[in-house]
CSV table of C-alpha atoms in Angstrom, one decimal:
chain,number,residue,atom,x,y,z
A,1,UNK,CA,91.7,103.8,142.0
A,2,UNK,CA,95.2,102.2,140.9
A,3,UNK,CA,95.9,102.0,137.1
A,4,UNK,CA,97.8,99.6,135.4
A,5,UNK,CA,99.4,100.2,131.9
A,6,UNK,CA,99.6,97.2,129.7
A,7,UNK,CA,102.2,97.8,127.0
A,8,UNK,CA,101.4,95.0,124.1
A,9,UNK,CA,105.0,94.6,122.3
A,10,UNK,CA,106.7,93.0,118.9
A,11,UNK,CA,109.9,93.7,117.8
A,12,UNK,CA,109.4,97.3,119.4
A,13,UNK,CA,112.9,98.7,120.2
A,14,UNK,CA,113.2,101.5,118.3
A,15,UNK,CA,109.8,103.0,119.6
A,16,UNK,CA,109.2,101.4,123.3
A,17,UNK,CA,111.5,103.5,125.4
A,18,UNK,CA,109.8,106.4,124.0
A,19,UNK,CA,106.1,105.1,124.4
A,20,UNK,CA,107.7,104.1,128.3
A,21,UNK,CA,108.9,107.9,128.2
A,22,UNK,CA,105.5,109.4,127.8
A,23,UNK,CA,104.0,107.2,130.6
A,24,UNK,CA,106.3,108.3,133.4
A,25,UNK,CA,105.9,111.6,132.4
A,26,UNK,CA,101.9,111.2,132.6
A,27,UNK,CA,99.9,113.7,135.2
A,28,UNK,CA,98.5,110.4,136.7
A,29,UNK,CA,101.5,107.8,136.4
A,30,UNK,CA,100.4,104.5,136.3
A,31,UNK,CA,100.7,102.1,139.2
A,32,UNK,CA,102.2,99.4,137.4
A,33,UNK,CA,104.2,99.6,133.9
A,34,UNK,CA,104.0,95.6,132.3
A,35,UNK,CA,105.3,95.5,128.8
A,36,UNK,CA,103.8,92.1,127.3
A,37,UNK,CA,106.9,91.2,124.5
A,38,UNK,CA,105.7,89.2,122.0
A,39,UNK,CA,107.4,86.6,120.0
A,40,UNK,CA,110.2,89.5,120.2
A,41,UNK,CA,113.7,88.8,118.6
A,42,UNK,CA,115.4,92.2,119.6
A,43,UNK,CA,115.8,94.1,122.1
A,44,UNK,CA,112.1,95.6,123.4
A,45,UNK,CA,112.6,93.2,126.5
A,46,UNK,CA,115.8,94.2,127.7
A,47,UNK,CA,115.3,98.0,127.1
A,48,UNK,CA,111.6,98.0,128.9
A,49,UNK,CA,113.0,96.4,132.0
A,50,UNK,CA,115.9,99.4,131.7
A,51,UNK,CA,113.3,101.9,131.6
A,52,UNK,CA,112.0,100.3,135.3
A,53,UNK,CA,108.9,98.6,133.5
A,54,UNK,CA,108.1,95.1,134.4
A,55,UNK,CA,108.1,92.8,131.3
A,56,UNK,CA,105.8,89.6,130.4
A,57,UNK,CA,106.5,87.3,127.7
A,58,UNK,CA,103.7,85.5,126.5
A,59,UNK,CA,104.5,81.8,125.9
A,60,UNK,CA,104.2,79.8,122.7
A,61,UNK,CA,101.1,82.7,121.2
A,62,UNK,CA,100.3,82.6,117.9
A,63,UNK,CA,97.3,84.5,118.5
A,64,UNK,CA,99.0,88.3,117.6
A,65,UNK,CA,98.0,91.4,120.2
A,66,UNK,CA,95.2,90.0,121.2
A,67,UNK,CA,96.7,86.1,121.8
A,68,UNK,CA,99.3,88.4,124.3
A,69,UNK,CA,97.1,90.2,125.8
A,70,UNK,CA,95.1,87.4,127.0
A,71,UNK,CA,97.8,86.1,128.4
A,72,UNK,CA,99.0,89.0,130.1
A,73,UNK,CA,95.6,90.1,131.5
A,74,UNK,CA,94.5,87.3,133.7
A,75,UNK,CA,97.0,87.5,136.3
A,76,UNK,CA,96.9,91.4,136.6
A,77,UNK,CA,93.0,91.8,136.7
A,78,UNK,CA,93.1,89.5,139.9
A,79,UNK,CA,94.9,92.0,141.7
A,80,UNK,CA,92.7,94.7,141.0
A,81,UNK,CA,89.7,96.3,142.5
A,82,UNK,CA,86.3,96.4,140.3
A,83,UNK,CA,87.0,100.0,139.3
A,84,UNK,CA,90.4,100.1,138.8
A,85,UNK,CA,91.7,100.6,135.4
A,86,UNK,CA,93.5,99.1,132.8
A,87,UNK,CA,95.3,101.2,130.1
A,88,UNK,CA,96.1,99.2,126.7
A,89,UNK,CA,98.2,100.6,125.2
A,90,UNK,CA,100.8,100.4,121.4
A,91,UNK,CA,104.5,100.2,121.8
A,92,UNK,CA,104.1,102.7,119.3
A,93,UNK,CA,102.4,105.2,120.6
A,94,UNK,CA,103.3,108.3,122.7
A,95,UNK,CA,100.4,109.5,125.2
A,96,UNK,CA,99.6,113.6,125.8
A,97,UNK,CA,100.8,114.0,129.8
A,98,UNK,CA,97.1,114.8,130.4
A,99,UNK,CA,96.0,111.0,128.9
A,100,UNK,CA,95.8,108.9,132.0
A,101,UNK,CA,94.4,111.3,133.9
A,102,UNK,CA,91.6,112.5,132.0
A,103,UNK,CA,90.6,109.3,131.4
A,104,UNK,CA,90.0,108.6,135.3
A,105,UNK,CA,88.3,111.5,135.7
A,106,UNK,CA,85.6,110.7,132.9
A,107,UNK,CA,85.1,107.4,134.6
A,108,UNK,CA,85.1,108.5,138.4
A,109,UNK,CA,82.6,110.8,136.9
A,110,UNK,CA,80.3,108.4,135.0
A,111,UNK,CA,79.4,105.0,135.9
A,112,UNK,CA,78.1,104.5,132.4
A,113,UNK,CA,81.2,104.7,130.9
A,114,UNK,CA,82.9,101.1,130.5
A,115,UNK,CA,86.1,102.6,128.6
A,116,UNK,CA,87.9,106.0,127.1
A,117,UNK,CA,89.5,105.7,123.9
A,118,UNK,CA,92.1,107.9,122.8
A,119,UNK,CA,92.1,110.2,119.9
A,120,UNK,CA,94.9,109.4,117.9
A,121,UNK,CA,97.3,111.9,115.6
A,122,UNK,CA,100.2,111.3,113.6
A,123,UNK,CA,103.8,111.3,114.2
A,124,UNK,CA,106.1,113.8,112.1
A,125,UNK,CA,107.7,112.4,109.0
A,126,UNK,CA,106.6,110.1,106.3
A,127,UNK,CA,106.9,112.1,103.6
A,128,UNK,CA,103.9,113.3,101.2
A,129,UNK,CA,101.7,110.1,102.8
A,130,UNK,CA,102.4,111.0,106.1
A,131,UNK,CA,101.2,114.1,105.8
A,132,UNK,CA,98.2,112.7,104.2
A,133,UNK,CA,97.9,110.5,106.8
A,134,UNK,CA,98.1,113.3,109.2
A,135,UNK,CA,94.9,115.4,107.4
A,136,UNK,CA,93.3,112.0,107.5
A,137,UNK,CA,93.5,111.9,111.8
A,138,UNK,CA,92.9,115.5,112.3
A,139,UNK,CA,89.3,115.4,110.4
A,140,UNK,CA,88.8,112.1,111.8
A,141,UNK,CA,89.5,113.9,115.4
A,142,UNK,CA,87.2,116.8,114.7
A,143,UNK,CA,84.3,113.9,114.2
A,144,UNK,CA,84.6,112.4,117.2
A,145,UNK,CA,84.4,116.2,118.9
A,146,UNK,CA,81.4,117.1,116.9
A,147,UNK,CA,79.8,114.0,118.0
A,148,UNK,CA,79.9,114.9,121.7
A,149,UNK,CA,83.4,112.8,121.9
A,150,UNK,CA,81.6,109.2,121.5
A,151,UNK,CA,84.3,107.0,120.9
A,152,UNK,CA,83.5,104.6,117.8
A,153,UNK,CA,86.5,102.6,118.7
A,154,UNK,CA,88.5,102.0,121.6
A,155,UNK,CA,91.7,102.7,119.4
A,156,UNK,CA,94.6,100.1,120.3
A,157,UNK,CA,97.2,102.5,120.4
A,158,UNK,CA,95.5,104.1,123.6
A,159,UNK,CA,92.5,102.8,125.8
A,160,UNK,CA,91.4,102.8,129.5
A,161,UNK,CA,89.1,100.3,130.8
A,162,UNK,CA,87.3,99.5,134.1
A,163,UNK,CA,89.0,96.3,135.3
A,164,UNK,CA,85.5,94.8,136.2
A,165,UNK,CA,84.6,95.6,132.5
A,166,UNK,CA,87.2,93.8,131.0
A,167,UNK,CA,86.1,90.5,133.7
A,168,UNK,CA,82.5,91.1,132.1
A,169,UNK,CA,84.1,90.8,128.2
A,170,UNK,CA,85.8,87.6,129.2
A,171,UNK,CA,82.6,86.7,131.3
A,172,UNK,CA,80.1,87.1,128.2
A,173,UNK,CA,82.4,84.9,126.3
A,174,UNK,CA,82.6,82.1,128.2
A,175,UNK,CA,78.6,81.9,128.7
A,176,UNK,CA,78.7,82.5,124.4
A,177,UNK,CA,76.9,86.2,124.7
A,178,UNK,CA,79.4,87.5,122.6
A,179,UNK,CA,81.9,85.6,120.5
A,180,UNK,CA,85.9,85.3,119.6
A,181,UNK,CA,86.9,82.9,122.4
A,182,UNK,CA,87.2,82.8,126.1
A,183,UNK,CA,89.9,85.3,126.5
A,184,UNK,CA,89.2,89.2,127.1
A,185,UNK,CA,89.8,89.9,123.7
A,186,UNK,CA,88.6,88.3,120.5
A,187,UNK,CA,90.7,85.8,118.9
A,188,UNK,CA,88.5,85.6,115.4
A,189,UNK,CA,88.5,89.4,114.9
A,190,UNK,CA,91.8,91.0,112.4
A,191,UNK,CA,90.9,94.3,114.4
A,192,UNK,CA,91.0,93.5,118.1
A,193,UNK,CA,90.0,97.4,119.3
A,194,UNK,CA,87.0,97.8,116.7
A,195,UNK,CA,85.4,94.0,118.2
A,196,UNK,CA,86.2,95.0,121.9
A,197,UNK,CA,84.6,97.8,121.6
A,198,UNK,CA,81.3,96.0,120.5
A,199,UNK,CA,81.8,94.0,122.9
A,200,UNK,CA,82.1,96.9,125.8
A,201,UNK,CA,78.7,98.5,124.0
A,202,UNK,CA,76.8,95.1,123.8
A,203,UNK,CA,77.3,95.2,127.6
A,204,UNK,CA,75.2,97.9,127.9
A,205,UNK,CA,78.3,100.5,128.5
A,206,UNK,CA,78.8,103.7,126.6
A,207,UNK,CA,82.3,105.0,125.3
A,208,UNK,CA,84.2,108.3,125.3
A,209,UNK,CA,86.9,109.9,123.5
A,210,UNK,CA,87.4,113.1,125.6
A,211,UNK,CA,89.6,116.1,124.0
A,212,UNK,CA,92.6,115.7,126.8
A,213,UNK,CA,92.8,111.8,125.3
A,214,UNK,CA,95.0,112.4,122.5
A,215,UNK,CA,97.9,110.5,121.5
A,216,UNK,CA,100.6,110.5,118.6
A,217,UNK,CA,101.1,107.1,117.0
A,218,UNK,CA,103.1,106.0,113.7
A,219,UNK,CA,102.1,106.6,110.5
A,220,UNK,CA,102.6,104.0,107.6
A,221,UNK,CA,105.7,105.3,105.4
A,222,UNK,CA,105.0,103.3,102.0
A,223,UNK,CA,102.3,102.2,100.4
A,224,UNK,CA,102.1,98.8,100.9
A,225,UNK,CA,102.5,99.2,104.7
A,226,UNK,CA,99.5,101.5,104.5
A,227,UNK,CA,97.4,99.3,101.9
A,228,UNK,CA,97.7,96.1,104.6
A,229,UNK,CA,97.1,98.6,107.6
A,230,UNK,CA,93.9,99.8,105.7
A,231,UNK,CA,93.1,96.0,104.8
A,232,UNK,CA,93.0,94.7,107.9
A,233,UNK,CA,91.0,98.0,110.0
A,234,UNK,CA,88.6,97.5,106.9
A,235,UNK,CA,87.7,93.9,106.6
A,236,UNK,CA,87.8,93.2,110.4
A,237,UNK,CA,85.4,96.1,110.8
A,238,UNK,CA,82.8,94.4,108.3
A,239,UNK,CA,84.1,90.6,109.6
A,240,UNK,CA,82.9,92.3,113.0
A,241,UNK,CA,80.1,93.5,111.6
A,242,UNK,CA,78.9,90.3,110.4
A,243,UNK,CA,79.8,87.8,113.4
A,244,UNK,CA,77.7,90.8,115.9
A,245,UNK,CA,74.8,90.5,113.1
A,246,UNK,CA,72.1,93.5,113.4
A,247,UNK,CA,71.4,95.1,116.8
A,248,UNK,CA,70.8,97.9,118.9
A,249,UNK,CA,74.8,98.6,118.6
A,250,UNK,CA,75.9,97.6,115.7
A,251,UNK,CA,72.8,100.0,113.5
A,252,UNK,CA,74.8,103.0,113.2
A,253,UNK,CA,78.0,101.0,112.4
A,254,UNK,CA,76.2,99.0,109.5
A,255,UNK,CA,75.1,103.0,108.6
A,256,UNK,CA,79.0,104.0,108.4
A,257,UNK,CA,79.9,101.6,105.7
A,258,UNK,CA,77.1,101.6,103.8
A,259,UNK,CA,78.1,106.0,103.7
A,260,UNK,CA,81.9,104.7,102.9
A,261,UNK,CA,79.6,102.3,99.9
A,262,UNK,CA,77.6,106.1,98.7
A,263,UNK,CA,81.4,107.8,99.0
A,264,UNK,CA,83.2,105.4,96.9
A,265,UNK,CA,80.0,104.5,94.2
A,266,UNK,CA,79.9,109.2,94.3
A,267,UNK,CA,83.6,110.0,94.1
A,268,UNK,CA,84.1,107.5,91.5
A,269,UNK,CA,81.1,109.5,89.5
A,270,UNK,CA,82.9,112.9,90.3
A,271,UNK,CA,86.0,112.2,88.8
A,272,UNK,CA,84.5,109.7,85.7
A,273,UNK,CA,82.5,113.3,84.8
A,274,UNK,CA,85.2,115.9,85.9
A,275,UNK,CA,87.4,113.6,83.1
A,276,UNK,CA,84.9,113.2,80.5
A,277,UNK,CA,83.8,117.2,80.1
A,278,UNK,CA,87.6,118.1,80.6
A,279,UNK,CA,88.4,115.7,77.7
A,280,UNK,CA,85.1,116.7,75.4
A,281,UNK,CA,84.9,120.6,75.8
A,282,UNK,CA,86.9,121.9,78.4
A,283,UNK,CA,86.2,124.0,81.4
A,284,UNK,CA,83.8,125.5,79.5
A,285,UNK,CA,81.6,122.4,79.9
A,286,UNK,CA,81.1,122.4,83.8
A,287,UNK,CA,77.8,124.2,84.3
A,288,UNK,CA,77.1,126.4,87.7
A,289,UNK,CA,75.7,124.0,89.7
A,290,UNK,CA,78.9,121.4,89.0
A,291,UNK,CA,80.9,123.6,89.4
A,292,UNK,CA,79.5,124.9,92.6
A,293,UNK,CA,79.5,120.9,94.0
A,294,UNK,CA,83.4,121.2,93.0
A,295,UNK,CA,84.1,124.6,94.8
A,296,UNK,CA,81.7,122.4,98.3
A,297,UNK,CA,84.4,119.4,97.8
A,298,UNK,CA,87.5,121.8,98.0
A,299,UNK,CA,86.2,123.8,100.8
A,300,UNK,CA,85.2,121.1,102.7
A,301,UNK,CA,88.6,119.3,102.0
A,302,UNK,CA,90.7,122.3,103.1
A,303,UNK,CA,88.4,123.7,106.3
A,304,UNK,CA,88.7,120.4,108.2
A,305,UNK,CA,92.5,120.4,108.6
A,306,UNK,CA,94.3,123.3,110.4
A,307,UNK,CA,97.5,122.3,108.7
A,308,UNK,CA,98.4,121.3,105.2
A,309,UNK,CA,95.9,123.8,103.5
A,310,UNK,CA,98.0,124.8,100.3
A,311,UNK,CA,98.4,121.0,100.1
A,312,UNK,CA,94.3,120.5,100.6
A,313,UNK,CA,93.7,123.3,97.5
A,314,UNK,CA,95.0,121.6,94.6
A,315,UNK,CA,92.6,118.8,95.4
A,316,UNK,CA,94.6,115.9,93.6
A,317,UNK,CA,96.5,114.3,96.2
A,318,UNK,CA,93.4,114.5,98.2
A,319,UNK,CA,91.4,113.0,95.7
A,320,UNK,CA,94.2,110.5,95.2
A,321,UNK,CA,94.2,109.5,99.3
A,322,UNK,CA,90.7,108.8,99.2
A,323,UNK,CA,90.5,107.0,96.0
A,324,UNK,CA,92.8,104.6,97.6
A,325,UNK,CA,90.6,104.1,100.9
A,326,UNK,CA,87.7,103.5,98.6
A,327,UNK,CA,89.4,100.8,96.8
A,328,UNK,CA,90.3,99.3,100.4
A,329,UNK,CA,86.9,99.3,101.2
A,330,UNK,CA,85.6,97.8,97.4
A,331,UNK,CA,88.4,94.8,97.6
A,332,UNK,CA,87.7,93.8,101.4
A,333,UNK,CA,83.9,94.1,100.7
A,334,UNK,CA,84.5,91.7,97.7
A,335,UNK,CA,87.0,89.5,99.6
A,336,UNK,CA,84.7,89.0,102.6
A,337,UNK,CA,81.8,87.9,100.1
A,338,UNK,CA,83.8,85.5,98.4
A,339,UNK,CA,85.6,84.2,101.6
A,340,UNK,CA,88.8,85.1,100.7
A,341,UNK,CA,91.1,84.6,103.6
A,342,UNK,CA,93.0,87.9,105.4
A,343,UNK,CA,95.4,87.7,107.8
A,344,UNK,CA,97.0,89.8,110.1
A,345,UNK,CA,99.9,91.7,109.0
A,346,UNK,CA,102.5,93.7,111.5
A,347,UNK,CA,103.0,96.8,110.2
């Protein structure tokens, strides 16, 4: 089967050689290497075609990733063979040399399988929220392997499809199956990856995230960057959510955030008691069984990441990390019920 790497691109020179860096030096290079630079006003163009990649540049899109990639994919998927694959894949992402490969091998294996996601960790750096950002992809990693590596999402910074998949997504829309548009990705979704990969399940396909598909990608280094990353993952997951309506696929996504509704309504009761008996009587005031649920939250909180444990124990910038992705999920659930508009923001 050939494979062809489609590198969606803005503004990406800092990172892009490096991304181009870790596909050459993949087990299974790719076939083909086509960077798609969008709306691009540096020099991610120039230094792709450098590397030896081939570059396309979208015209006149005002559509974001997805707008590119629809642009870019037409043209390639006619060249290839039903079960040759498309990677899709960030300019700001670095692929493990065992990616491409792996992923082939899943699929040659399994018919089943319409696409492999990548597991995604972060880069080095960042300071205090990088590293919190880090603990957040390593637990988030060790899900996906306790749950038989079923990918949730086909993450955007990494994904392999079946070309004849992707021709069935574009297919589906066109005869109004599924929605977004008539291109192979979704123009009405903020998250491209998390609607695709309804899409790929609505088809009847399952998805993957095997161990040996792990990638680095950027983290966010302020808080803003992070708080519109987070805004836009969150509300397109429940904007997805409601355009796919209640089915077969979308059950045990509904189930997700209505848990991330039970984790925000329960951490926000842990902390209003931890502060009230602290402020009243004292340490004194937590009984066994509190005190026990405590000790369960630390544990937890500490066992799940191999690094960062001293920074896990005091509990406080943990408890500050996920107060924060509560609050993303409270303000897009009360945005999408009062029809507040979001828009897609390049971090």
């Amino acid at each position: 089967m050939r494979v062809v790497a489609v590198v969606p691109a803005h503004n990406e020179e800092d990172r892009v050689v490096a991304t181009l860096t870790g596909l050459y030096r993949q087990r299974r290079v790719p076939d083909r290497i086509v960077v798609v630079a969008d709306n691009c006003t540096d020099r991610t163009a120039a230094l792709a075609e450098r590397c030896g990649a081939e570059v396309f540049v979208p015209a006149d899109n005002r559509d974001k990733k997805a707008g590119a990639l629809n642009q870019a994919l037409p043209a390639l998927l006619d060249e290839l063979a039903p079960d040759d694959l498309v990677l899709v894949q960030d300019a700001d992402t670095v692929l493990n040399p065992s990616f491409v490969a792996s992923a082939a091998e899943t699929l040659a294996a399994d018919e089943g399988v319409g696409a492999v996601g990548g597991i995604f960790f972060g880069e080095e750096g960042g300071g205090l929220l990088g590293l919190l950002q880090r603990m957040e992809y390593e637990r988030y990693a060790l899900e996906v392997h306790r749950k038989g590596n079923k990918a949730d999402v086909l993450t955007g910074t990494g994904t392999v499809f079946r070309a004849r998949v992707l021709r069935e997504v574009r297919a589906a829309r066109r005869e109004g199956v599924i929605g977004g548009g008539e291109g192979h990705y979704s123009l009405a979704s903020l998250t491209e990856d998390d609607e695709i990969t309804k899409a790929v399940k609505t088809l009847g396909y399952r998805t993957v995230s095997p161990d040996a598909c792990w990638l680095v990608t950027e983290v966010m280094p302020t808080l803003p960057k992070l708080w519109h990353q987070r805004m836009r993952w969150q509300r397109g997951a429940l904007e997805n959510l409601r355009d796919y309506g209640l089915t077969r696929v979308t059950l045990p996504y509904f189930g997700q955030q209505l848990m991330l509704g039970i984790g925000a309504l329960a951490l926000a009761l842990f902390v209003t008691f931890t502060v009230l008996v602290l402020a009243t009587v004292g340490w004194q005031g937590f009984s066994p069984f509190w005190t026990a649920i405590t000790l369960l939250f630390v544990l937890e909180r500490t066992l799940t990441v191999r690094r960062a444990v001293l920074l896990a124990l005091p509990l406080v910038p943990e408890l500050l990390y996920d107060a924060f992705r509560q609050l993303v999920f409270v303000k897009s659930l009360i945005d999408l019920a009062l029809r507040r508009q979001e828009r897609w923001v390049a971090t």
